XYZ file of C-alpha atoms in Angstrom:
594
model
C 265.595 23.779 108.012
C 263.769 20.480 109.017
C 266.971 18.694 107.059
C 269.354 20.585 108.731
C 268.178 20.058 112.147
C 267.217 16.439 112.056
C 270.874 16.321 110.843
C 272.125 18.059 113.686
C 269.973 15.839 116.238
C 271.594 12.948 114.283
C 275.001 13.959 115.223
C 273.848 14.664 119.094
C 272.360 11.304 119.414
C 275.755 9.902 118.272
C 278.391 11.825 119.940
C 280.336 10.172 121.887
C 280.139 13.101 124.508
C 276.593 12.552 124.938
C 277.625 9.304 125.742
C 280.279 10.038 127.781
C 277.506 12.405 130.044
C 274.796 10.390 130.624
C 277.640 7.432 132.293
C 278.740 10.082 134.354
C 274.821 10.944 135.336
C 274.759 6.935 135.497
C 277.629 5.979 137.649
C 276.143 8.230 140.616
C 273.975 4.946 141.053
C 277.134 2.909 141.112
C 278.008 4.107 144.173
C 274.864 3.050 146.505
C 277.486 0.560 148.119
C 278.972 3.927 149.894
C 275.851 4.442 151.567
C 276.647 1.130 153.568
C 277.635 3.271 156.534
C 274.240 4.937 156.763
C 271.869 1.887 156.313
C 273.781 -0.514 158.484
C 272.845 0.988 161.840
C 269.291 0.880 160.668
C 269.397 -2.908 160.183
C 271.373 -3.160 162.829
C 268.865 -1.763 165.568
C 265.698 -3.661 163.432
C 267.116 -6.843 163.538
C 269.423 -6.718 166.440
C 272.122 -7.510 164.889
C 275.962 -7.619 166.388
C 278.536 -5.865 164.889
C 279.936 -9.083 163.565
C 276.629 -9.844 161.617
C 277.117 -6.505 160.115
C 280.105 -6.733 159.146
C 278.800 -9.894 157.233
C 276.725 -7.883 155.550
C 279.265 -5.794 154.702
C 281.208 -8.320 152.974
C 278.125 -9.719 151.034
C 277.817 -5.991 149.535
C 281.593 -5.923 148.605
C 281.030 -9.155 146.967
C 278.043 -7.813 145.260
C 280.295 -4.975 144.116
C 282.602 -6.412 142.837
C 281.887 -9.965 141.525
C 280.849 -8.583 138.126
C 281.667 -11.562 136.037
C 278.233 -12.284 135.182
C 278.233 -8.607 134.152
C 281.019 -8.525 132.216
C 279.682 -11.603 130.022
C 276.556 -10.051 129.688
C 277.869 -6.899 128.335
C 279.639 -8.949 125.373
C 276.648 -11.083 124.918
C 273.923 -8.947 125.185
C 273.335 -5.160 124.188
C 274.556 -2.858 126.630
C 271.258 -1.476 127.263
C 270.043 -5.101 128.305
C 272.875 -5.488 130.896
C 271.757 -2.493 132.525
C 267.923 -3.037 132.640
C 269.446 -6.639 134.232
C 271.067 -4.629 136.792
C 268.429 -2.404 137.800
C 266.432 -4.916 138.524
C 268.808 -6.529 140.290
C 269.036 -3.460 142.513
C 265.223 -2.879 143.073
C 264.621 -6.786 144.094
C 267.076 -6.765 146.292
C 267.027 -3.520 148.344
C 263.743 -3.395 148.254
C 263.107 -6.600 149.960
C 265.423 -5.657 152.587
C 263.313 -2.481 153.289
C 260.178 -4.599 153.392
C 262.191 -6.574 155.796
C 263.588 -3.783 157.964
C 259.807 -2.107 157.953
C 258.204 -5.420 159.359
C 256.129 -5.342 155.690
C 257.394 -8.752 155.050
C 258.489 -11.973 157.715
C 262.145 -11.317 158.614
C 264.752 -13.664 157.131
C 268.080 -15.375 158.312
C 271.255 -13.788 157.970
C 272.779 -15.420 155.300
C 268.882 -14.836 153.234
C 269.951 -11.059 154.058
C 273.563 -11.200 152.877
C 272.187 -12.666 149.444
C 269.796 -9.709 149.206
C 272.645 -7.379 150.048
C 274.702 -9.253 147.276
C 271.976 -9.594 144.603
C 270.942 -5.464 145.100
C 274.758 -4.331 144.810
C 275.491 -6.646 142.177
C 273.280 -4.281 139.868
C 276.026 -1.599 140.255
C 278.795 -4.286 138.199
C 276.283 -3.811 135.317
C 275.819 -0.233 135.528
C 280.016 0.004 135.926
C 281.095 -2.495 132.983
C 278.524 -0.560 130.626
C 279.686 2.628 131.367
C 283.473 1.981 131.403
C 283.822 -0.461 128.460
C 281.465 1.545 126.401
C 283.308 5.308 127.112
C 287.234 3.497 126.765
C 286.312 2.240 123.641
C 285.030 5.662 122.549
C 288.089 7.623 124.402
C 290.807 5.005 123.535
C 293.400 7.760 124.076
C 292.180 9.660 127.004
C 292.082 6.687 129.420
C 292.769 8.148 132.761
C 290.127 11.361 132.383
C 287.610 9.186 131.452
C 288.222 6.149 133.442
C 288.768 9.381 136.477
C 285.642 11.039 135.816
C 283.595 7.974 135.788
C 284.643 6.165 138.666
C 284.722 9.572 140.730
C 281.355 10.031 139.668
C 280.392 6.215 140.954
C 281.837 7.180 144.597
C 280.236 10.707 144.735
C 277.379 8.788 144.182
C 276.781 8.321 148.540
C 276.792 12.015 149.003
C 274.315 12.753 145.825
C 271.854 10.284 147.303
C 272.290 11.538 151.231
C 271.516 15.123 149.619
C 268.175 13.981 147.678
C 267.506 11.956 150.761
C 267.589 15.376 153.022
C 264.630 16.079 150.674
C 262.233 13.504 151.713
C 262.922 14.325 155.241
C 261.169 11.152 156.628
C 261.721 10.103 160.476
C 261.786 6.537 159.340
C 265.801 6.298 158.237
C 264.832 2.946 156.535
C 263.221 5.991 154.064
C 266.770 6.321 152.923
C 266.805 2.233 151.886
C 263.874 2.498 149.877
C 265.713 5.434 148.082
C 268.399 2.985 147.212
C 265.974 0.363 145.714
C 263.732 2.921 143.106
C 266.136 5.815 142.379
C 268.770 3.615 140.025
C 266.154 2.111 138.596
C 264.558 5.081 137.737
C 267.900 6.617 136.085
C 268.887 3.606 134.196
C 265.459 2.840 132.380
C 265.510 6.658 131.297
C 269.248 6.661 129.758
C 269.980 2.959 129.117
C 269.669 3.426 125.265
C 272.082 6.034 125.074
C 275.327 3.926 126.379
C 276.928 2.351 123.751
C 280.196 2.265 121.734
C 279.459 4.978 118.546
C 281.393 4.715 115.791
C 283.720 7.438 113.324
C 284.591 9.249 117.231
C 287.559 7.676 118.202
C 290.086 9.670 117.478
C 291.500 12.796 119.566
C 290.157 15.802 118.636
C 291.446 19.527 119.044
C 288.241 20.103 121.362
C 288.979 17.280 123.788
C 291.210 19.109 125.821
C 289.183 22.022 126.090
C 286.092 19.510 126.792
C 287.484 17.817 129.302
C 288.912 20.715 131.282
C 285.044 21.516 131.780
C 283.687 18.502 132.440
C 286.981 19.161 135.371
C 285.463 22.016 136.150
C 282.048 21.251 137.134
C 283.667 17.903 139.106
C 285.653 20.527 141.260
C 282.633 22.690 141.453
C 279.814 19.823 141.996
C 282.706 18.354 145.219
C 283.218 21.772 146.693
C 279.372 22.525 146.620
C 278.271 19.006 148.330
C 281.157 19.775 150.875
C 279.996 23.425 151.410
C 276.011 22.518 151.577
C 277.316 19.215 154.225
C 278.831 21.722 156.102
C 276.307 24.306 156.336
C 273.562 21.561 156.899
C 275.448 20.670 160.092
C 276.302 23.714 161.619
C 273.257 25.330 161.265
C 269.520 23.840 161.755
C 268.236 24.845 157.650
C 264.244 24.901 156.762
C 263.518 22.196 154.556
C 262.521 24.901 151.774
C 266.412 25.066 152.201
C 267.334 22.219 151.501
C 264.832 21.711 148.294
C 266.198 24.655 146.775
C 269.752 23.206 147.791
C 269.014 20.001 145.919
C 267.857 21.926 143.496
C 270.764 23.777 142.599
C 272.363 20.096 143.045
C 270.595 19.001 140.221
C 271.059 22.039 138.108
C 275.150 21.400 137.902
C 274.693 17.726 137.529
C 273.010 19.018 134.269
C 275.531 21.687 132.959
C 277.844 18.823 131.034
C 275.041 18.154 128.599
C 276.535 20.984 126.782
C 279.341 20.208 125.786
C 277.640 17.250 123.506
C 275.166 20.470 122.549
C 277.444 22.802 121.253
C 280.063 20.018 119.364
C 276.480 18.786 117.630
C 274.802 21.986 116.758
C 278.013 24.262 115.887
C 280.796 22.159 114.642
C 281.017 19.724 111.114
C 282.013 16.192 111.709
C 285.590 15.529 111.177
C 286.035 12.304 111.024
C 283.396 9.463 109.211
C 284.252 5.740 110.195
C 285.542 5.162 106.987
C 288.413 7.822 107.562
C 288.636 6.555 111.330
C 288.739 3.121 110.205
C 292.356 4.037 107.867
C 293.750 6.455 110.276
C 293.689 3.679 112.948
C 295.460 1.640 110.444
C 298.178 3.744 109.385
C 298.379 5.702 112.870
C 299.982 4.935 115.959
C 297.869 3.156 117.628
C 299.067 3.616 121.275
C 298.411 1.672 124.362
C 296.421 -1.608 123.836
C 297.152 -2.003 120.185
C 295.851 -5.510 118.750
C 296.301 -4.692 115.166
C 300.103 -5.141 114.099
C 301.900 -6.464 111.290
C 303.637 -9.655 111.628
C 306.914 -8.217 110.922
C 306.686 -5.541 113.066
C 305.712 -7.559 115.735
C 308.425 -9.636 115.601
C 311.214 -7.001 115.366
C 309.661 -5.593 118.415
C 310.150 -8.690 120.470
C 313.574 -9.080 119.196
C 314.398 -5.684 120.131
C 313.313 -6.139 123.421
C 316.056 -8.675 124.064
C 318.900 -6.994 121.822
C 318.842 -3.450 122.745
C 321.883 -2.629 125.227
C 320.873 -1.915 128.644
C 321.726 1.800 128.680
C 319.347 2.717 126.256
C 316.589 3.250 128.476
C 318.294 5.637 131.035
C 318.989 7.706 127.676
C 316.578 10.522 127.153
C 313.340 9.786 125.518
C 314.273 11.264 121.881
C 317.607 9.977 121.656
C 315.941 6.317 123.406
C 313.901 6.107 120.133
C 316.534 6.898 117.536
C 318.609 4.022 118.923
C 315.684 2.119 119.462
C 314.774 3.087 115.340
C 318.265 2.217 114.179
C 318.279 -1.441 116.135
C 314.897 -1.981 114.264
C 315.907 -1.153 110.813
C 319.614 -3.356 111.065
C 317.296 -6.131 112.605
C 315.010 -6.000 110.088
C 317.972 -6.054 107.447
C 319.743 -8.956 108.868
C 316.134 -11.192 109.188
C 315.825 -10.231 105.143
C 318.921 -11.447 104.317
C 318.994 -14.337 106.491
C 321.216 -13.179 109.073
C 319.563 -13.914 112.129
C 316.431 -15.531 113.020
C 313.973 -13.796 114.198
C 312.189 -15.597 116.993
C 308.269 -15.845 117.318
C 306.935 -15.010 120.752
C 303.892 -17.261 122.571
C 301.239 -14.762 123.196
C 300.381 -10.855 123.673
C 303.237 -8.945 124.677
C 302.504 -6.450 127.419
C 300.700 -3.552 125.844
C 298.346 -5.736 123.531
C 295.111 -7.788 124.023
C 295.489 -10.076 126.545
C 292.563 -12.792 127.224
C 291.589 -13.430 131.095
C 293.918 -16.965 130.879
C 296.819 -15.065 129.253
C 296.808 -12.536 131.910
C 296.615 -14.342 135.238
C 299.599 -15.959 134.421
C 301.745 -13.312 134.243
C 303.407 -11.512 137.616
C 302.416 -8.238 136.867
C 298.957 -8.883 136.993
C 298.652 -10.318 140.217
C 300.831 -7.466 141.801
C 298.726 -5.131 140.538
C 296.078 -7.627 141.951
C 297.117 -7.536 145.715
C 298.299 -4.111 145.752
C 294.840 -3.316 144.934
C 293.309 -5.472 147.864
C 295.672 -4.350 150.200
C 295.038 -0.770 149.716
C 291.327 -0.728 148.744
C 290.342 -3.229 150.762
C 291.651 -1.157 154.254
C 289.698 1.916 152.821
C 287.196 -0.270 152.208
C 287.027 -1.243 155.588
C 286.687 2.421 156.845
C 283.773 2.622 154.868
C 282.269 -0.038 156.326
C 282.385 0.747 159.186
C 282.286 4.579 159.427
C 279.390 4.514 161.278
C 280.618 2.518 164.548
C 283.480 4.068 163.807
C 281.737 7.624 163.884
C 279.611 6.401 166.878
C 282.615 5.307 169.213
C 284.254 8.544 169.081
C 280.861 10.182 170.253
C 279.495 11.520 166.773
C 275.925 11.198 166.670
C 275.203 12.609 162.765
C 277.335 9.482 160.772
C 275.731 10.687 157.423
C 277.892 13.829 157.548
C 281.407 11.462 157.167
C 279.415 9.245 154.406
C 278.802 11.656 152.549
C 282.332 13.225 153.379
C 284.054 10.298 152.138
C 281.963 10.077 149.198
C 283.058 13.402 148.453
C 286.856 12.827 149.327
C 286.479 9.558 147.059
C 284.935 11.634 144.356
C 287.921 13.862 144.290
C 290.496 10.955 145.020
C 288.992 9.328 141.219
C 289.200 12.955 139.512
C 292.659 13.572 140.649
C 294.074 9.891 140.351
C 293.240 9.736 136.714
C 294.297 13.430 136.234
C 298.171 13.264 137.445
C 298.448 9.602 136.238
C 297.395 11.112 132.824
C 300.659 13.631 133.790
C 302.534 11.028 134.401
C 302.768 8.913 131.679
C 301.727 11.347 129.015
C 304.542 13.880 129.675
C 307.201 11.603 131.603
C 306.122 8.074 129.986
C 306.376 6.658 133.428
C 304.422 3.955 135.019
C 300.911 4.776 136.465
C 301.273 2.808 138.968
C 303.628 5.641 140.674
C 300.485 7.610 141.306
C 299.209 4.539 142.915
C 301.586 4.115 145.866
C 301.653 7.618 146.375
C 298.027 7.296 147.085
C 298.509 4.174 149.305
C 301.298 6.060 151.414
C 298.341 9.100 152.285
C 296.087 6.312 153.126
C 298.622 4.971 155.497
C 298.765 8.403 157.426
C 294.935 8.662 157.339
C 294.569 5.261 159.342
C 297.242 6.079 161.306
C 294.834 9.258 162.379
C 291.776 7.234 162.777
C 294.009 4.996 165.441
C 294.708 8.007 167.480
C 291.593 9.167 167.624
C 292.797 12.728 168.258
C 290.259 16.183 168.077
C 289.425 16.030 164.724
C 291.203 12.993 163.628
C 288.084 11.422 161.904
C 287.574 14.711 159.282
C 291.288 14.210 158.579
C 291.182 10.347 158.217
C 288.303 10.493 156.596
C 289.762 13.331 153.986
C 292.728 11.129 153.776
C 291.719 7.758 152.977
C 288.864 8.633 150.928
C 291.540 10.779 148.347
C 293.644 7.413 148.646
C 290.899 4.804 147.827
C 288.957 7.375 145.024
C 292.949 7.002 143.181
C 292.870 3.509 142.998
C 289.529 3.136 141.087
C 290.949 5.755 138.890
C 294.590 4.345 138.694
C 293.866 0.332 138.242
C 291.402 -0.018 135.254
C 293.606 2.479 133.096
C 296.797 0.601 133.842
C 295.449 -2.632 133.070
C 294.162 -1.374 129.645
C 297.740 -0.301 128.785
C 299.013 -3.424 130.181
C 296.647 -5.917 129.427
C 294.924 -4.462 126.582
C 291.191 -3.120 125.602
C 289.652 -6.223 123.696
C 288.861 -8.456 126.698
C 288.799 -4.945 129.245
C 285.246 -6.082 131.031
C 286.599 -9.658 131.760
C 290.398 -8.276 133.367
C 288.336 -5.466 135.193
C 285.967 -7.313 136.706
C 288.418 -10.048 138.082
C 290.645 -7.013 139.238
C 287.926 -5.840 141.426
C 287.194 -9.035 143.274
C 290.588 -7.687 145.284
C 287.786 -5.394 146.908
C 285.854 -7.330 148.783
C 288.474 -10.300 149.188
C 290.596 -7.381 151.075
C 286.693 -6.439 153.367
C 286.238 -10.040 153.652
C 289.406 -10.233 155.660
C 290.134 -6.801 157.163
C 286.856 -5.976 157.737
C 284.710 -8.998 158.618
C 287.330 -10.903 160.277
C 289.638 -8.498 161.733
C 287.817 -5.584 162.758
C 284.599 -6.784 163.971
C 286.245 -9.459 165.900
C 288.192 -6.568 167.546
C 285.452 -4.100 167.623
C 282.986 -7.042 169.346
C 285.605 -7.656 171.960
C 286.486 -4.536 173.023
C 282.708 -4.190 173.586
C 282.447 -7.166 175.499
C 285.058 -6.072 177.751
C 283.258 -2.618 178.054
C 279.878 -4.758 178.845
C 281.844 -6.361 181.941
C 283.183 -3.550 183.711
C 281.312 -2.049 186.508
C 279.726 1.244 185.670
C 281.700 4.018 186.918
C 283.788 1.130 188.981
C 280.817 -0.373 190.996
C 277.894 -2.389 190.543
C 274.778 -0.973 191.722
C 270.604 -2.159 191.026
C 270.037 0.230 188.553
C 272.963 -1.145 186.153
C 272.195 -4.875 187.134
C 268.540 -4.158 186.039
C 269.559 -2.355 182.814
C 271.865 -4.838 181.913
C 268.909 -7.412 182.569
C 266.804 -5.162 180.334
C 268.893 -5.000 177.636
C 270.672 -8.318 177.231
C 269.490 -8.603 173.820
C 270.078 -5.171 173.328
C 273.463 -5.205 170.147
C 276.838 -4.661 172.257
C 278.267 -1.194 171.525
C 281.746 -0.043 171.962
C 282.976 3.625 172.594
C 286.496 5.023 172.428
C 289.635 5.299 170.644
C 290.008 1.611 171.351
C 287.467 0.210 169.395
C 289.695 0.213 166.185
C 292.989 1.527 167.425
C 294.525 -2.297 166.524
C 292.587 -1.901 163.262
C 293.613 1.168 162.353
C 297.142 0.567 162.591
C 297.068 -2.990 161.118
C 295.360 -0.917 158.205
C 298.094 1.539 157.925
C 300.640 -1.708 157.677
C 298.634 -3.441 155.126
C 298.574 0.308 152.861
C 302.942 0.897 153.212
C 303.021 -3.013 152.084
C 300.572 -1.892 149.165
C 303.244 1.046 148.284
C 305.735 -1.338 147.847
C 304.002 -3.882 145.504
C 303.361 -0.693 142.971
C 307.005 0.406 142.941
C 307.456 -2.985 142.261
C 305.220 -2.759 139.434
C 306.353 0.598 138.203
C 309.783 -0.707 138.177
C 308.981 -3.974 136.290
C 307.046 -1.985 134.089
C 309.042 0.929 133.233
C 310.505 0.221 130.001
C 307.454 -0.567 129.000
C 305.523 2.842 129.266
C 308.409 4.172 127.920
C 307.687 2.290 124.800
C 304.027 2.815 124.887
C 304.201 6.331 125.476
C 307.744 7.459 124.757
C 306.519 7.911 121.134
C 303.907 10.628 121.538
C 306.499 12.623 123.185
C 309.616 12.765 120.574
């Protein structure tokens, strides 16, 4: 019995679903950049800062986001669980010296001190992504868009997990909620960091995946519909805080529930598969997407193919495609044995294989995948930026309730990005990228509503652009993996994501704080109800210090719709992509469907 279940505990400690759990339990701290929105008025009022110096701040937290480079090295240098101790404490030095700052416990520094501190405390969350990500693709090789779904979803339902537990504290001082941000990662990451890691002999797609991943589904629609439900009831009605404890309770409790599914494979099922046997069936197999191990010969056919194969054979359906496509192989591969024909060598990866960083910069597909990414992300970025002045200037006083609704909305935008992008090229073998500007096209609409300002406009903006941005962090680092390759998948992702806060750098700290500051100035000027009187002279004497604040539709009306441009230009750069990239998918994935 004590063989049997150290045996069994063996197996749990290595299954790659155990894995797979604890970086969904991880990436909830990946998303304390979402909480931007609640913190920033707090700093704001502290330091008296202008909007512009916020949105400064902003930017220096998308950089921090996003710049993972350092992260990505680390992960191939270092053990995985080493990166991520590296970005905890990244995350606790730096948010925690900006709540000493905010508190008055420590001498207040300049701006651009604070914008490193922002940068250095966000940075932590590259760490925490890279791990999670490279280590659960290389585990799930063939069930890219789930995993890559579930995982980022989890990162930007991360805001509205943390606003919950921070409901528990219930602390008057809302710099409380900073502090929060500084410990709590830190606190998750030292207790699972050993766990994350690539395990070996579980590569390969097993008959329980499907079944396993339609619950860990399950529990993302329930966990999203739960948060929305308890946000909701929160705000309507004035709760006890015994309420909201068992609430956060309950929170916890389904957060949990996906730690069976690595329970019951480990305790009630044999082991398939040893690496041995994983190692030759990888060999022999199909390989699929990102392939890196071909022979020569094969290789070369496939290039020449590429170039000989008559144009029509790709609007041909996908079983007859690959019997023509079979046929051209085996008379090319004749005619190179005998001679024939030449068969011509091509310089580098093909799309599909292992591309290096160099290899892939170069090529066009790359960087339209690159700016369709900053031109969509980076406007929903933007929104959640500022979704607090945005919240304020429409005359909403609670702005946690749209962080955290956004957070859900993103959550859901991740789960259902990778989900019908996994439909799309699994049972169509068409580009992912289609999911993409569909995505970019709702976010259009949703900044369109934020511009009008209408009754309800910011729930439906807010429901909008959050499914729209979620798809993209859902979409992106699966498509580059098919494209580009897994080898080198840390290096391409984190350059891919610099798109992010290039696109807040220039939407949101150039274009709408400078719009949002002078809108407010011109409020500032205008008489008070069209006259001057003492008591507004002396106010306005009082307060000249006091951070200008704008109110009405017209605060980001221009924004909104130079947003909505920017996401329609985004659409078009992906059906760009999708159809440069077409007859590729369809030889990636046409395969697994004949």
């Amino acid at each position: 019995m004590t063989i049997y279940l150290k045996e069994r505990f063996g197996y749990f400690f290595n299954n790659r679903w155990l894995v797979f759990v604890a970086a969904m339990w991880i990436q909830t701290c990946a998303g304390i950049g979402y909480l931007f929105g609640s913190i920033s008025p707090v700093i704001k009022i502290s330091l008296n800062y202008n909007q512009k110096q916020i949105a400064r701040l902003g930017v220096a937290k998308d950089l921090g986001d996003s710049v993972g480079f350092l992260a990505g090295t680390l992960c191939e240098i270092l053990p995985l669980w080493a990166a991520l101790l590296v970005g905890a404490i990244q995350n606790f030095i730096g948010y925690g010296w900006v709540w000493l700052i905010v508190t008055r416990r420590t001498a207040p520094l300049p701006l651009w001190a604070m914008c490193i501190l922002i940068f250095v405390g966000t940075n932590g969350e590259t760490y925490f992504n890279t791990a999670a990500l490279v280590s659960c693709v290389q585990n799930f090789p063939k069930s890219r868009g789930p995993v890559v779904g579930i995982l980022k979803g989890f990162a930007g339902l991360g805001g509205a997990i943390l606003t919950q537990i921070y409901a528990v504290i219930h602390s008057p001082d809302h710099a409380s909620l900073i502090f929060m941000i500084a410990v709590a990662p830190a606190m998750v990451i030292i207790a699972l960091m050993f766990i994350i890691r690539p395990v070996g002999g579980h590569r390969q797609v097993r008959p329980s995946d499907g079944l396993s991943f339609s619950f860990v589904y399950s529990i993302c629609l329930l966990l999203a519909s739960y948060l929305m439900g308890v946000m909701i009831v929160e705000d309507v009605v004035d709760v006890s805080q015994n309420v909201i404890v068992i609430f956060t309770a309950i929170l916890f409790v389904i957060l949990i529930i996906p730690i069976v599914i690595p329970i019951y494979l480990s305790f009630t099922q044999e082991p398939r598969v040893v690496p041995e046997e994983e190692a030759l069936l990888s060999q022999s197999g199909d390989q699929g997407p990102g392939r890196s191990e071909h022979d020569d010969g094969q290789e070369i056919i496939f290039s020449e193919v590429e170039e000989e194969k008559p144009k029509g054979v790709d609007l041909l359906p996908a079983l007859e495609r690959q019997k023509r496509i079979a046929q051209l192989q085996v008379r090319l591969a004749q005619a190179a044995a005998e001679g024939a024909v030449r068969i011509k060598r091509r310089r580098g990866p093909r799309r599909g294989e292992d591309f290096t960083l160099v290899q892939a910069i170069i090529k066009a597909d790359f960087w339209l995948m690159f700016f369709s990414l900053l031109f969509g992300s980076g406007s929903g970025l933007t929104v959640i930026d500022n979704l607090g002045q945005m919240s304020q200037s429409l005359g909403y006083d609670n702005t946690h309730v749209f962080v955290s609704m956004i957070s859900i909305w993103n959550f859901l935008g991740r789960i259902g990005g990778g989900y019908f992008s996994e439909i799309i090229v699994r049972d169509n073998a068409y580009p992912r990228h289609a999911a993409m500007a569909v995505a970019q096209v709702v976010m259009a609409f949703g900044h369109f509503f934020f511009a009008m300002g209408w009754p309800g406009a910011m729930y439906i903006g807010t429901l909008l652009v959050g499914l729209g941005y979620g798809a993209h962090w859902a979409i992106v680092p699966a498509a580059a993996s098919e494209l580009f390759g897994l080898k080198n998948f840390g290096a391409l992702y984190n350059f891919l994501t610099i798109a992010n806060p290039a696109g807040s750098l220039v939407f949101s700290g150039l274009i709408a704080s400078s719009i949002y500051d002078r809108e407010a100035e011109k409020q500032a000027q205008q008489p008070h109800e069209g006259r001057l009187n003492l008591a507004s002279v002396l106010t306005s004497f009082l307060n000249m210090d006091e951070p200008l604040k704008c109110e009405g539709t017209i605060c980001f009306f221009l924004t909104s719709l130079i947003m909505s441009g920017l996401c329609i230009v985004a659409a078009v750069l992906s059906m760009i992509l999708v159809y440069r990239t077409k007859t590729v998918y369809a030889n990636l994935y046409g395969r697994s469907r004949t």
